[in-house]
PDB file of C-alpha atoms and ligand atoms in Angstrom:
ATOM      1  CA  MET P   1      40.354 -52.982  51.428  1.00  0.00           C
ATOM      2  CA  ASN P   2      39.569 -50.518  48.629  1.00  0.00           C
ATOM      3  CA  ILE P   3      36.486 -48.369  49.195  1.00  0.00           C
ATOM      4  CA  GLY P   4      34.980 -46.632  46.173  1.00  0.00           C
ATOM      5  CA  ILE P   5      32.924 -43.508  46.564  1.00  0.00           C
ATOM      6  CA  VAL P   6      30.935 -42.032  43.694  1.00  0.00           C
ATOM      7  CA  GLY P   7      29.820 -38.421  44.424  1.00  0.00           C
ATOM      8  CA  LEU P   8      32.292 -36.477  46.518  1.00  0.00           C
ATOM      9  CA  GLY P   9      29.923 -34.087  48.325  1.00  0.00           C
ATOM     10  CA  LEU P  10      28.759 -33.724  51.943  1.00  0.00           C
ATOM     11  CA  ILE P  11      27.934 -37.394  52.553  1.00  0.00           C
ATOM     12  CA  GLY P  12      30.457 -39.044  50.153  1.00  0.00           C
ATOM     13  CA  GLY P  13      33.222 -36.705  51.334  1.00  0.00           C
ATOM     14  CA  SER P  14      32.468 -37.314  55.009  1.00  0.00           C
ATOM     15  CA  ILE P  15      32.515 -41.121  54.471  1.00  0.00           C
ATOM     16  CA  GLY P  16      35.878 -40.733  52.686  1.00  0.00           C
ATOM     17  CA  LEU P  17      37.411 -38.673  55.457  1.00  0.00           C
ATOM     18  CA  ASP P  18      36.456 -41.183  58.179  1.00  0.00           C
ATOM     19  CA  LEU P  19      37.317 -44.379  56.290  1.00  0.00           C
ATOM     20  CA  ARG P  20      40.574 -42.990  55.046  1.00  0.00           C
ATOM     21  CA  SER P  21      41.548 -42.076  58.628  1.00  0.00           C
ATOM     22  CA  ARG P  22      40.791 -45.672  59.610  1.00  0.00           C
ATOM     23  CA  GLY P  23      43.332 -47.012  57.077  1.00  0.00           C
ATOM     24  CA  PHE P  24      41.150 -47.829  54.033  1.00  0.00           C
ATOM     25  CA  ASN P  25      42.326 -47.018  50.510  1.00  0.00           C
ATOM     26  CA  ILE P  26      39.731 -44.587  49.166  1.00  0.00           C
ATOM     27  CA  LEU P  27      39.003 -44.291  45.456  1.00  0.00           C
ATOM     28  CA  GLY P  28      36.723 -41.387  44.609  1.00  0.00           C
ATOM     29  CA  VAL P  29      34.777 -40.486  41.480  1.00  0.00           C
ATOM     30  CA  SER P  30      32.926 -37.178  41.054  1.00  0.00           C
ATOM     31  CA  SER P  31      31.482 -35.379  38.063  1.00  0.00           C
ATOM     32  CA  ARG P  32      33.820 -32.374  38.168  1.00  0.00           C
ATOM     33  CA  GLN P  33      37.639 -32.474  38.002  1.00  0.00           C
ATOM     34  CA  GLN P  34      37.893 -29.548  40.458  1.00  0.00           C
ATOM     35  CA  THR P  35      35.907 -31.530  43.057  1.00  0.00           C
ATOM     36  CA  CYS P  36      38.293 -34.488  42.541  1.00  0.00           C
ATOM     37  CA  ASP P  37      41.267 -32.139  43.073  1.00  0.00           C
ATOM     38  CA  ARG P  38      39.749 -30.640  46.237  1.00  0.00           C
ATOM     39  CA  ALA P  39      38.888 -34.114  47.592  1.00  0.00           C
ATOM     40  CA  GLN P  40      42.533 -35.148  47.222  1.00  0.00           C
ATOM     41  CA  ALA P  41      43.800 -31.925  48.749  1.00  0.00           C
ATOM     42  CA  ARG P  42      41.451 -32.268  51.710  1.00  0.00           C
ATOM     43  CA  GLY P  43      42.547 -35.916  52.355  1.00  0.00           C
ATOM     44  CA  VAL P  44      39.139 -37.362  51.507  1.00  0.00           C
ATOM     45  CA  VAL P  45      40.496 -39.821  48.952  1.00  0.00           C
ATOM     46  CA  ASN P  46      43.799 -41.526  48.006  1.00  0.00           C
ATOM     47  CA  GLU P  47      42.939 -41.317  44.307  1.00  0.00           C
ATOM     48  CA  ALA P  48      40.188 -39.466  42.420  1.00  0.00           C
ATOM     49  CA  SER P  49      38.885 -39.351  38.895  1.00  0.00           C
ATOM     50  CA  ILE P  50      35.926 -38.208  36.811  1.00  0.00           C
ATOM     51  CA  HIS P  51      35.863 -41.702  35.215  1.00  0.00           C
ATOM     52  CA  LEU P  52      33.898 -44.582  36.749  1.00  0.00           C
ATOM     53  CA  SER P  53      36.595 -47.010  35.562  1.00  0.00           C
ATOM     54  CA  LEU P  54      38.499 -46.125  38.761  1.00  0.00           C
ATOM     55  CA  MET P  55      35.860 -48.223  40.625  1.00  0.00           C
ATOM     56  CA  ALA P  56      37.163 -51.422  38.989  1.00  0.00           C
ATOM     57  CA  ALA P  57      39.576 -51.779  41.903  1.00  0.00           C
ATOM     58  CA  ALA P  58      36.974 -51.172  44.628  1.00  0.00           C
ATOM     59  CA  ASP P  59      35.701 -53.948  46.937  1.00  0.00           C
ATOM     60  CA  VAL P  60      32.787 -51.881  48.183  1.00  0.00           C
ATOM     61  CA  VAL P  61      31.285 -48.894  46.309  1.00  0.00           C
ATOM     62  CA  PHE P  62      29.241 -46.197  48.002  1.00  0.00           C
ATOM     63  CA  ILE P  63      26.993 -44.206  45.588  1.00  0.00           C
ATOM     64  CA  CYS P  64      26.661 -40.810  47.191  1.00  0.00           C
ATOM     65  CA  THR P  65      25.219 -38.736  44.378  1.00  0.00           C
ATOM     66  CA  PRO P  66      21.802 -37.007  44.277  1.00  0.00           C
ATOM     67  CA  LEU P  67      18.857 -39.498  44.198  1.00  0.00           C
ATOM     68  CA  GLY P  68      18.149 -38.966  40.465  1.00  0.00           C
ATOM     69  CA  SER P  69      21.576 -40.140  39.318  1.00  0.00           C
ATOM     70  CA  ILE P  70      21.959 -43.297  41.481  1.00  0.00           C
ATOM     71  CA  GLU P  71      20.288 -45.716  39.035  1.00  0.00           C
ATOM     72  CA  PRO P  72      21.982 -44.310  35.866  1.00  0.00           C
ATOM     73  CA  ILE P  73      25.347 -44.453  37.668  1.00  0.00           C
ATOM     74  CA  VAL P  74      24.930 -48.083  38.641  1.00  0.00           C
ATOM     75  CA  ARG P  75      23.998 -48.940  35.009  1.00  0.00           C
ATOM     76  CA  GLU P  76      27.244 -47.271  33.868  1.00  0.00           C
ATOM     77  CA  LEU P  77      29.251 -48.827  36.671  1.00  0.00           C
ATOM     78  CA  VAL P  78      28.294 -52.474  36.156  1.00  0.00           C
ATOM     79  CA  PRO P  79      30.704 -53.251  33.285  1.00  0.00           C
ATOM     80  CA  TYR P  80      33.665 -52.209  35.489  1.00  0.00           C
ATOM     81  CA  LEU P  81      32.768 -54.303  38.490  1.00  0.00           C
ATOM     82  CA  SER P  82      33.851 -57.827  39.466  1.00  0.00           C
ATOM     83  CA  PRO P  83      30.986 -60.182  40.602  1.00  0.00           C
ATOM     84  CA  ASP P  84      32.024 -59.940  44.325  1.00  0.00           C
ATOM     85  CA  THR P  85      31.921 -56.132  44.413  1.00  0.00           C
ATOM     86  CA  ILE P  86      29.359 -54.815  46.887  1.00  0.00           C
ATOM     87  CA  VAL P  87      27.481 -51.691  45.864  1.00  0.00           C
ATOM     88  CA  THR P  88      25.529 -49.582  48.371  1.00  0.00           C
ATOM     89  CA  ASP P  89      23.929 -46.174  48.274  1.00  0.00           C
ATOM     90  CA  VAL P  90      23.191 -43.411  50.802  1.00  0.00           C
ATOM     91  CA  GLY P  91      20.000 -41.993  49.212  1.00  0.00           C
ATOM     92  CA  SER P  92      17.419 -40.481  51.472  1.00  0.00           C
ATOM     93  CA  VAL P  93      14.609 -42.485  49.828  1.00  0.00           C
ATOM     94  CA  LYS P  94      14.854 -46.233  49.550  1.00  0.00           C
ATOM     95  CA  THR P  95      11.891 -47.982  47.728  1.00  0.00           C
ATOM     96  CA  PRO P  96      12.445 -46.635  44.224  1.00  0.00           C
ATOM     97  CA  ILE P  97      16.208 -46.979  44.550  1.00  0.00           C
ATOM     98  CA  VAL P  98      16.160 -50.535  45.809  1.00  0.00           C
ATOM     99  CA  GLN P  99      13.557 -51.555  43.167  1.00  0.00           C
ATOM    100  CA  ALA P 100      15.534 -50.016  40.303  1.00  0.00           C
ATOM    101  CA  VAL P 101      19.081 -50.974  41.361  1.00  0.00           C
ATOM    102  CA  SER P 102      18.685 -54.522  42.785  1.00  0.00           C
ATOM    103  CA  PRO P 103      17.923 -56.105  39.375  1.00  0.00           C
ATOM    104  CA  LEU P 104      21.023 -54.351  37.955  1.00  0.00           C
ATOM    105  CA  TRP P 105      23.432 -55.568  40.645  1.00  0.00           C
ATOM    106  CA  PRO P 106      22.467 -58.463  42.959  1.00  0.00           C
ATOM    107  CA  ASN P 107      25.190 -57.485  45.422  1.00  0.00           C
ATOM    108  CA  PHE P 108      23.388 -54.156  46.097  1.00  0.00           C
ATOM    109  CA  VAL P 109      22.456 -53.066  49.641  1.00  0.00           C
ATOM    110  CA  GLY P 110      20.249 -49.972  50.117  1.00  0.00           C
ATOM    111  CA  GLY P 111      21.397 -47.661  52.877  1.00  0.00           C
ATOM    112  CA  HIS P 112      20.717 -44.296  54.461  1.00  0.00           C
ATOM    113  CA  PRO P 113      22.889 -42.657  57.087  1.00  0.00           C
ATOM    114  CA  MET P 114      20.645 -40.448  59.188  1.00  0.00           C
ATOM    115  CA  ALA P 115      23.079 -37.559  59.371  1.00  0.00           C
ATOM    116  CA  GLY P 116      23.580 -34.364  57.511  1.00  0.00           C
ATOM    117  CA  THR P 117      24.038 -30.565  57.609  1.00  0.00           C
ATOM    118  CA  ALA P 118      22.448 -27.730  55.677  1.00  0.00           C
ATOM    119  CA  GLU P 119      25.643 -27.503  53.530  1.00  0.00           C
ATOM    120  CA  SER P 120      26.524 -29.404  50.344  1.00  0.00           C
ATOM    121  CA  GLY P 121      29.518 -30.177  48.122  1.00  0.00           C
ATOM    122  CA  ILE P 122      33.063 -31.269  48.966  1.00  0.00           C
ATOM    123  CA  GLU P 123      33.787 -28.291  51.206  1.00  0.00           C
ATOM    124  CA  ALA P 124      30.834 -29.443  53.424  1.00  0.00           C
ATOM    125  CA  ALA P 125      32.481 -32.841  54.177  1.00  0.00           C
ATOM    126  CA  VAL P 126      33.414 -33.234  57.879  1.00  0.00           C
ATOM    127  CA  PRO P 127      34.928 -35.903  59.987  1.00  0.00           C
ATOM    128  CA  ASP P 128      32.724 -37.933  62.465  1.00  0.00           C
ATOM    129  CA  LEU P 129      29.453 -36.879  60.781  1.00  0.00           C
ATOM    130  CA  PHE P 130      27.959 -40.297  61.527  1.00  0.00           C
ATOM    131  CA  VAL P 131      29.087 -40.838  65.071  1.00  0.00           C
ATOM    132  CA  GLY P 132      26.167 -41.841  67.292  1.00  0.00           C
ATOM    133  CA  ARG P 133      23.705 -41.505  64.393  1.00  0.00           C
ATOM    134  CA  LEU P 134      21.485 -44.278  62.939  1.00  0.00           C
ATOM    135  CA  TYR P 135      22.538 -45.890  59.667  1.00  0.00           C
ATOM    136  CA  VAL P 136      19.469 -47.507  58.067  1.00  0.00           C
ATOM    137  CA  VAL P 137      20.077 -50.593  55.946  1.00  0.00           C
ATOM    138  CA  THR P 138      17.213 -51.894  53.750  1.00  0.00           C
ATOM    139  CA  PRO P 139      18.115 -55.346  52.380  1.00  0.00           C
ATOM    140  CA  THR P 140      15.456 -57.426  50.500  1.00  0.00           C
ATOM    141  CA  ALA P 141      14.917 -61.179  50.887  1.00  0.00           C
ATOM    142  CA  GLN P 142      17.267 -61.590  47.872  1.00  0.00           C
ATOM    143  CA  THR P 143      20.157 -59.447  49.179  1.00  0.00           C
ATOM    144  CA  PRO P 144      23.194 -61.659  49.934  1.00  0.00           C
ATOM    145  CA  THR P 145      23.892 -61.826  53.681  1.00  0.00           C
ATOM    146  CA  LEU P 146      27.619 -61.299  53.141  1.00  0.00           C
ATOM    147  CA  ALA P 147      26.931 -57.984  51.415  1.00  0.00           C
ATOM    148  CA  VAL P 148      24.574 -56.796  54.138  1.00  0.00           C
ATOM    149  CA  ASP P 149      27.065 -57.738  56.872  1.00  0.00           C
ATOM    150  CA  LYS P 150      29.884 -55.914  55.114  1.00  0.00           C
ATOM    151  CA  VAL P 151      27.916 -52.624  54.751  1.00  0.00           C
ATOM    152  CA  GLU P 152      26.766 -52.850  58.376  1.00  0.00           C
ATOM    153  CA  GLU P 153      30.350 -53.428  59.514  1.00  0.00           C
ATOM    154  CA  ILE P 154      31.527 -50.292  57.661  1.00  0.00           C
ATOM    155  CA  ALA P 155      28.598 -48.287  59.076  1.00  0.00           C
ATOM    156  CA  ARG P 156      29.680 -49.308  62.549  1.00  0.00           C
ATOM    157  CA  LEU P 157      33.294 -48.291  61.768  1.00  0.00           C
ATOM    158  CA  LEU P 158      31.895 -44.853  60.989  1.00  0.00           C
ATOM    159  CA  GLY P 159      30.597 -44.785  64.576  1.00  0.00           C
ATOM    160  CA  ALA P 160      26.927 -45.227  63.510  1.00  0.00           C
ATOM    161  CA  LYS P 161      24.282 -47.492  64.969  1.00  0.00           C
ATOM    162  CA  VAL P 162      22.822 -49.844  62.397  1.00  0.00           C
ATOM    163  CA  TYR P 163      19.079 -50.261  61.955  1.00  0.00           C
ATOM    164  CA  ARG P 164      17.579 -52.739  59.477  1.00  0.00           C
ATOM    165  CA  CYS P 165      14.112 -52.317  57.958  1.00  0.00           C
ATOM    166  CA  GLU P 166      12.067 -52.714  54.811  1.00  0.00           C
ATOM    167  CA  PRO P 167      12.521 -49.907  52.177  1.00  0.00           C
ATOM    168  CA  ILE P 168       8.815 -48.984  52.405  1.00  0.00           C
ATOM    169  CA  GLU P 169       8.860 -48.784  56.173  1.00  0.00           C
ATOM    170  CA  HIS P 170      11.879 -46.522  55.909  1.00  0.00           C
ATOM    171  CA  ASP P 171      10.206 -44.235  53.388  1.00  0.00           C
ATOM    172  CA  ARG P 172       7.009 -43.902  55.395  1.00  0.00           C
ATOM    173  CA  ALA P 173       8.918 -43.164  58.606  1.00  0.00           C
ATOM    174  CA  VAL P 174      11.342 -40.605  57.105  1.00  0.00           C
ATOM    175  CA  ALA P 175       8.398 -38.867  55.429  1.00  0.00           C
ATOM    176  CA  TRP P 176       7.294 -37.942  58.994  1.00  0.00           C
ATOM    177  CA  ILE P 177      10.563 -37.081  60.626  1.00  0.00           C
ATOM    178  CA  SER P 178      12.555 -35.708  57.720  1.00  0.00           C
ATOM    179  CA  HIS P 179      10.618 -34.906  54.560  1.00  0.00           C
ATOM    180  CA  LEU P 180       7.498 -33.353  56.223  1.00  0.00           C
ATOM    181  CA  PRO P 181       9.696 -31.212  58.536  1.00  0.00           C
ATOM    182  CA  LEU P 182      11.664 -30.030  55.535  1.00  0.00           C
ATOM    183  CA  MET P 183       8.473 -28.831  53.741  1.00  0.00           C
ATOM    184  CA  ALA P 184       6.937 -27.457  56.967  1.00  0.00           C
ATOM    185  CA  SER P 185      10.128 -25.510  57.661  1.00  0.00           C
ATOM    186  CA  ALA P 186      10.397 -24.214  54.047  1.00  0.00           C
ATOM    187  CA  THR P 187       6.765 -23.078  53.953  1.00  0.00           C
ATOM    188  CA  LEU P 188       7.234 -21.366  57.315  1.00  0.00           C
ATOM    189  CA  VAL P 189      10.012 -19.233  55.842  1.00  0.00           C
ATOM    190  CA  ALA P 190       7.940 -18.654  52.667  1.00  0.00           C
ATOM    191  CA  ALA P 191       4.935 -17.543  54.793  1.00  0.00           C
ATOM    192  CA  CYS P 192       7.067 -15.011  56.782  1.00  0.00           C
ATOM    193  CA  ASP P 193       8.312 -13.613  53.488  1.00  0.00           C
ATOM    194  CA  ARG P 194       4.693 -12.903  52.430  1.00  0.00           C
ATOM    195  CA  GLU P 195       4.253 -10.207  55.106  1.00  0.00           C
ATOM    196  CA  GLY P 196       3.357  -7.173  52.985  1.00  0.00           C
ATOM    197  CA  ASP P 197       4.859  -4.472  55.273  1.00  0.00           C
ATOM    198  CA  ARG P 198       8.638  -4.312  54.509  1.00  0.00           C
ATOM    199  CA  ASP P 199       9.338  -2.510  57.804  1.00  0.00           C
ATOM    200  CA  ILE P 200       7.796  -5.412  59.749  1.00  0.00           C
ATOM    201  CA  VAL P 201       9.750  -7.941  57.669  1.00  0.00           C
ATOM    202  CA  ASN P 202      12.965  -6.006  58.408  1.00  0.00           C
ATOM    203  CA  LEU P 203      12.123  -5.911  62.156  1.00  0.00           C
ATOM    204  CA  ALA P 204      11.280  -9.645  62.148  1.00  0.00           C
ATOM    205  CA  GLN P 205      14.594 -10.442  60.475  1.00  0.00           C
ATOM    206  CA  HIS P 206      16.375  -8.310  63.063  1.00  0.00           C
ATOM    207  CA  LEU P 207      14.560  -9.966  66.005  1.00  0.00           C
ATOM    208  CA  ALA P 208      14.874 -13.570  64.713  1.00  0.00           C
ATOM    209  CA  SER P 209      16.539 -15.775  67.306  1.00  0.00           C
ATOM    210  CA  SER P 210      16.898 -19.390  68.450  1.00  0.00           C
ATOM    211  CA  GLY P 211      13.213 -20.348  67.879  1.00  0.00           C
ATOM    212  CA  PHE P 212      13.280 -19.226  64.271  1.00  0.00           C
ATOM    213  CA  ARG P 213      16.727 -20.647  63.732  1.00  0.00           C
ATOM    214  CA  ASP P 214      15.594 -24.110  64.923  1.00  0.00           C
ATOM    215  CA  THR P 215      12.322 -24.154  63.002  1.00  0.00           C
ATOM    216  CA  SER P 216      13.683 -22.770  59.750  1.00  0.00           C
ATOM    217  CA  ARG P 217      16.920 -24.766  59.592  1.00  0.00           C
ATOM    218  CA  VAL P 218      15.905 -27.785  57.567  1.00  0.00           C
ATOM    219  CA  GLY P 219      13.831 -25.643  55.105  1.00  0.00           C
ATOM    220  CA  GLY P 220      16.859 -23.489  54.354  1.00  0.00           C
ATOM    221  CA  GLY P 221      19.068 -26.346  53.184  1.00  0.00           C
ATOM    222  CA  ASN P 222      20.075 -27.676  49.742  1.00  0.00           C
ATOM    223  CA  PRO P 223      17.069 -27.074  47.368  1.00  0.00           C
ATOM    224  CA  GLU P 224      18.107 -29.960  45.079  1.00  0.00           C
ATOM    225  CA  LEU P 225      17.769 -32.431  47.995  1.00  0.00           C
ATOM    226  CA  GLY P 226      14.300 -31.085  48.868  1.00  0.00           C
ATOM    227  CA  VAL P 227      13.060 -31.512  45.285  1.00  0.00           C
ATOM    228  CA  MET P 228      14.539 -35.011  45.036  1.00  0.00           C
ATOM    229  CA  VAL P 229      12.887 -36.287  48.254  1.00  0.00           C
ATOM    230  CA  ALA P 230       9.563 -34.804  47.126  1.00  0.00           C
ATOM    231  CA  LYS P 231       9.911 -36.496  43.754  1.00  0.00           C
ATOM    232  CA  TYR P 232      11.093 -39.882  45.031  1.00  0.00           C
ATOM    233  CA  ASN P 233       8.970 -40.091  48.159  1.00  0.00           C
ATOM    234  CA  ARG P 234       5.994 -38.215  46.688  1.00  0.00           C
ATOM    235  CA  GLU P 235       3.120 -40.486  47.943  1.00  0.00           C
ATOM    236  CA  GLU P 236       4.382 -40.756  51.527  1.00  0.00           C
ATOM    237  CA  LEU P 237       5.190 -37.011  51.653  1.00  0.00           C
ATOM    238  CA  LEU P 238       1.744 -36.071  50.299  1.00  0.00           C
ATOM    239  CA  ARG P 239       0.095 -38.353  52.897  1.00  0.00           C
ATOM    240  CA  SER P 240       2.045 -36.681  55.779  1.00  0.00           C
ATOM    241  CA  LEU P 241       1.485 -33.185  54.366  1.00  0.00           C
ATOM    242  CA  SER P 242      -2.229 -33.701  54.161  1.00  0.00           C
ATOM    243  CA  ILE P 243      -2.441 -34.854  57.783  1.00  0.00           C
ATOM    244  CA  TYR P 244      -0.244 -31.913  58.748  1.00  0.00           C
ATOM    245  CA  ARG P 245      -2.663 -29.546  56.978  1.00  0.00           C
ATOM    246  CA  ASP P 246      -5.560 -31.122  59.024  1.00  0.00           C
ATOM    247  CA  SER P 247      -3.635 -30.470  62.248  1.00  0.00           C
ATOM    248  CA  LEU P 248      -2.858 -26.890  61.207  1.00  0.00           C
ATOM    249  CA  ASP P 249      -6.592 -26.343  60.437  1.00  0.00           C
ATOM    250  CA  GLU P 250      -7.545 -27.691  63.912  1.00  0.00           C
ATOM    251  CA  PHE P 251      -5.162 -25.227  65.547  1.00  0.00           C
ATOM    252  CA  ILE P 252      -6.585 -22.381  63.442  1.00  0.00           C
ATOM    253  CA  THR P 253     -10.139 -23.359  64.460  1.00  0.00           C
ATOM    254  CA  ASP P 254      -9.252 -23.273  68.170  1.00  0.00           C
ATOM    255  CA  ILE P 255      -7.543 -19.891  67.882  1.00  0.00           C
ATOM    256  CA  GLU P 256     -10.387 -18.391  65.843  1.00  0.00           C
ATOM    257  CA  ALA P 257     -12.919 -19.664  68.356  1.00  0.00           C
ATOM    258  CA  GLN P 258     -10.720 -18.400  71.264  1.00  0.00           C
ATOM    259  CA  ASN P 259     -10.954 -21.996  72.606  1.00  0.00           C
ATOM    260  CA  TRP P 260      -7.880 -21.684  74.795  1.00  0.00           C
ATOM    261  CA  GLN P 261      -8.665 -24.831  76.725  1.00  0.00           C
ATOM    262  CA  ALA P 262      -8.669 -26.926  73.560  1.00  0.00           C
ATOM    263  CA  LEU P 263      -5.427 -25.259  72.371  1.00  0.00           C
ATOM    264  CA  GLU P 264      -3.747 -25.914  75.711  1.00  0.00           C
ATOM    265  CA  HIS P 265      -4.867 -29.579  75.581  1.00  0.00           C
ATOM    266  CA  LYS P 266      -3.349 -29.933  72.114  1.00  0.00           C
ATOM    267  CA  LEU P 267      -0.084 -28.268  73.191  1.00  0.00           C
ATOM    268  CA  LYS P 268       0.093 -30.525  76.291  1.00  0.00           C
ATOM    269  CA  LEU P 269      -0.259 -33.566  74.043  1.00  0.00           C
ATOM    270  CA  THR P 270       2.455 -32.349  71.623  1.00  0.00           C
ATOM    271  CA  GLN P 271       4.767 -31.601  74.569  1.00  0.00           C
ATOM    272  CA  GLN P 272       4.344 -35.218  75.737  1.00  0.00           C
ATOM    273  CA  ALA P 273       4.489 -36.709  72.225  1.00  0.00           C
ATOM    274  CA  ARG P 274       7.802 -34.964  71.375  1.00  0.00           C
ATOM    275  CA  GLN P 275       9.512 -36.825  74.242  1.00  0.00           C
ATOM    276  CA  ASN P 276       8.936 -40.127  72.393  1.00  0.00           C
ATOM    277  CA  TYR P 277      11.199 -39.059  69.555  1.00  0.00           C
ATOM    278  CA  LYS P 278      14.885 -39.982  70.149  1.00  0.00           C
ATOM    279  CA  LEU P 279      16.375 -36.549  69.501  1.00  0.00           C
TER     280      LEU P 279
HETATM  281  P1  NAP R   1      26.044 -33.096  47.776  1.00  0.00           P
HETATM  282  O1  NAP R   1      26.806 -32.479  48.858  1.00  0.00           O
HETATM  283  O2  NAP R   1      25.469 -32.246  46.684  1.00  0.00           O
HETATM  284  O3  NAP R   1      27.037 -34.159  47.102  1.00  0.00           O
HETATM  285  C1  NAP R   1      26.740 -34.878  45.898  1.00  0.00           C
HETATM  286  C2  NAP R   1      27.969 -34.758  45.016  1.00  0.00           C
HETATM  287  O4  NAP R   1      27.792 -35.748  44.001  1.00  0.00           O
HETATM  288  C3  NAP R   1      28.088 -33.405  44.349  1.00  0.00           C
HETATM  289  O5  NAP R   1      28.958 -32.658  45.125  1.00  0.00           O
HETATM  290  C4  NAP R   1      28.622 -33.745  42.965  1.00  0.00           C
HETATM  291  O6  NAP R   1      30.002 -33.381  42.878  1.00  0.00           O
HETATM  292  C5  NAP R   1      28.558 -35.227  42.848  1.00  0.00           C
HETATM  293  N1  NAP R   1      27.796 -35.676  41.658  1.00  0.00           N
HETATM  294  C6  NAP R   1      26.578 -35.253  41.208  1.00  0.00           C
HETATM  295  N2  NAP R   1      26.235 -35.913  40.152  1.00  0.00           N
HETATM  296  C7  NAP R   1      27.229 -36.839  39.929  1.00  0.00           C
HETATM  297  C8  NAP R   1      27.399 -37.833  38.910  1.00  0.00           C
HETATM  298  N3  NAP R   1      26.494 -38.067  37.973  1.00  0.00           N
HETATM  299  N4  NAP R   1      28.534 -38.600  38.990  1.00  0.00           N
HETATM  300  C9  NAP R   1      29.440 -38.380  39.961  1.00  0.00           C
HETATM  301  N5  NAP R   1      29.322 -37.437  40.862  1.00  0.00           N
HETATM  302  C10 NAP R   1      28.232 -36.701  40.830  1.00  0.00           C
HETATM  303  O7  NAP R   1      24.850 -33.996  48.262  1.00  0.00           O
HETATM  304  P2  NAP R   1      24.729 -34.849  49.637  1.00  0.00           P
HETATM  305  O8  NAP R   1      23.970 -34.000  50.641  1.00  0.00           O
HETATM  306  O9  NAP R   1      26.050 -35.394  49.998  1.00  0.00           O
HETATM  307  O10 NAP R   1      23.735 -35.972  49.193  1.00  0.00           O
HETATM  308  C11 NAP R   1      24.195 -37.091  48.428  1.00  0.00           C
HETATM  309  C12 NAP R   1      23.214 -38.231  48.680  1.00  0.00           C
HETATM  310  O11 NAP R   1      23.122 -38.450  50.098  1.00  0.00           O
HETATM  311  C13 NAP R   1      21.799 -38.015  48.191  1.00  0.00           C
HETATM  312  O12 NAP R   1      21.325 -39.154  47.524  1.00  0.00           O
HETATM  313  C14 NAP R   1      21.000 -37.701  49.456  1.00  0.00           C
HETATM  314  O13 NAP R   1      19.655 -38.155  49.366  1.00  0.00           O
HETATM  315  C15 NAP R   1      21.776 -38.528  50.499  1.00  0.00           C
HETATM  316  N6  NAP R   1      21.754 -37.987  51.900  1.00  0.00           N
HETATM  317  C16 NAP R   1      21.837 -36.683  52.116  1.00  0.00           C
HETATM  318  C17 NAP R   1      21.780 -36.168  53.409  1.00  0.00           C
HETATM  319  C18 NAP R   1      21.900 -34.720  53.747  1.00  0.00           C
HETATM  320  O14 NAP R   1      21.466 -34.310  54.811  1.00  0.00           O
HETATM  321  N7  NAP R   1      22.422 -33.877  52.865  1.00  0.00           N
HETATM  322  C19 NAP R   1      21.714 -37.123  54.475  1.00  0.00           C
HETATM  323  C20 NAP R   1      21.705 -38.486  54.223  1.00  0.00           C
HETATM  324  C21 NAP R   1      21.715 -38.942  52.885  1.00  0.00           C
HETATM  325  P3  NAP R   1      30.631 -32.482  41.740  1.00  0.00           P
HETATM  326  O15 NAP R   1      31.123 -31.323  42.448  1.00  0.00           O
HETATM  327  O16 NAP R   1      31.706 -33.337  41.214  1.00  0.00           O
HETATM  328  O17 NAP R   1      29.541 -32.175  40.736  1.00  0.00           O
END
């Protein structure tokens, strides 16, 4: 089977590495020739090009570009595809993508592998990125069953566990566990940087250890991805941020009032609540 991948970066490159090692013929398209050359040199693809016409031979096409270019790419891609070709994407937000792309290509299946690193680009591609991770698939009532089954079969070949849900459910849930943490983590680093005493900043940077590494990690990743999830999941992100701000205010109130009992109660509840997340 020929697998097409458009966007040879962290996610597209990692899919290519794994599927190629499982015997698929991988056709890759990326915007820069040097990325195509590196993808070939790294064994991510069998063939690569900067022209979407290469996708004409693909049976399944994964769109792995930034969120903002998924719809324009599908528009450009359609004239090259045969009616049976399955198109799927890996975008971190689903509702606007599924709404925009499904009318362009009926054989489209929205997807989102829940895996990543803080790195980006072809050099960031790694084998086995999806092993043991969830791969969310968001078909609509109109999505052909054959197309959904094929995408899920490939996700399982990547070692992922498939989860099906509605695009809107996906976006609301990832606002809580992915997009809010990204913003909370980024604002944490920004707040530290607002300390006016440079000696204290230098000391803090020197003392920073595992706690700071864990809490700052997702805020220190690819800025383009952060802007894209805010733009595409704006409503759900704002909803979660506003509830987060209320929680922060409640903690501030307890500390100002030296209400250590209330603070301890809240921290006990968060300690218990955290255990419900499948980390
Ligand atoms: P990335 O590392 O920046 O890779 C995207 C690649 O797409 C770039 O390296 C770029 O390659 C290429 N590209 C950009 N515009 C293009 C275009 N118009 N046509 C063809 N190629 C183009 O980003 P990523 O982290 O893999 O994210 C890709 C998608 O996966 C996004 O939609 C994101 O929401 C989703 N996602 C990301 C994560 C994560 O943690 N990073 C996790 C799950 C899903 P060139 O070098 O050729 O410009």
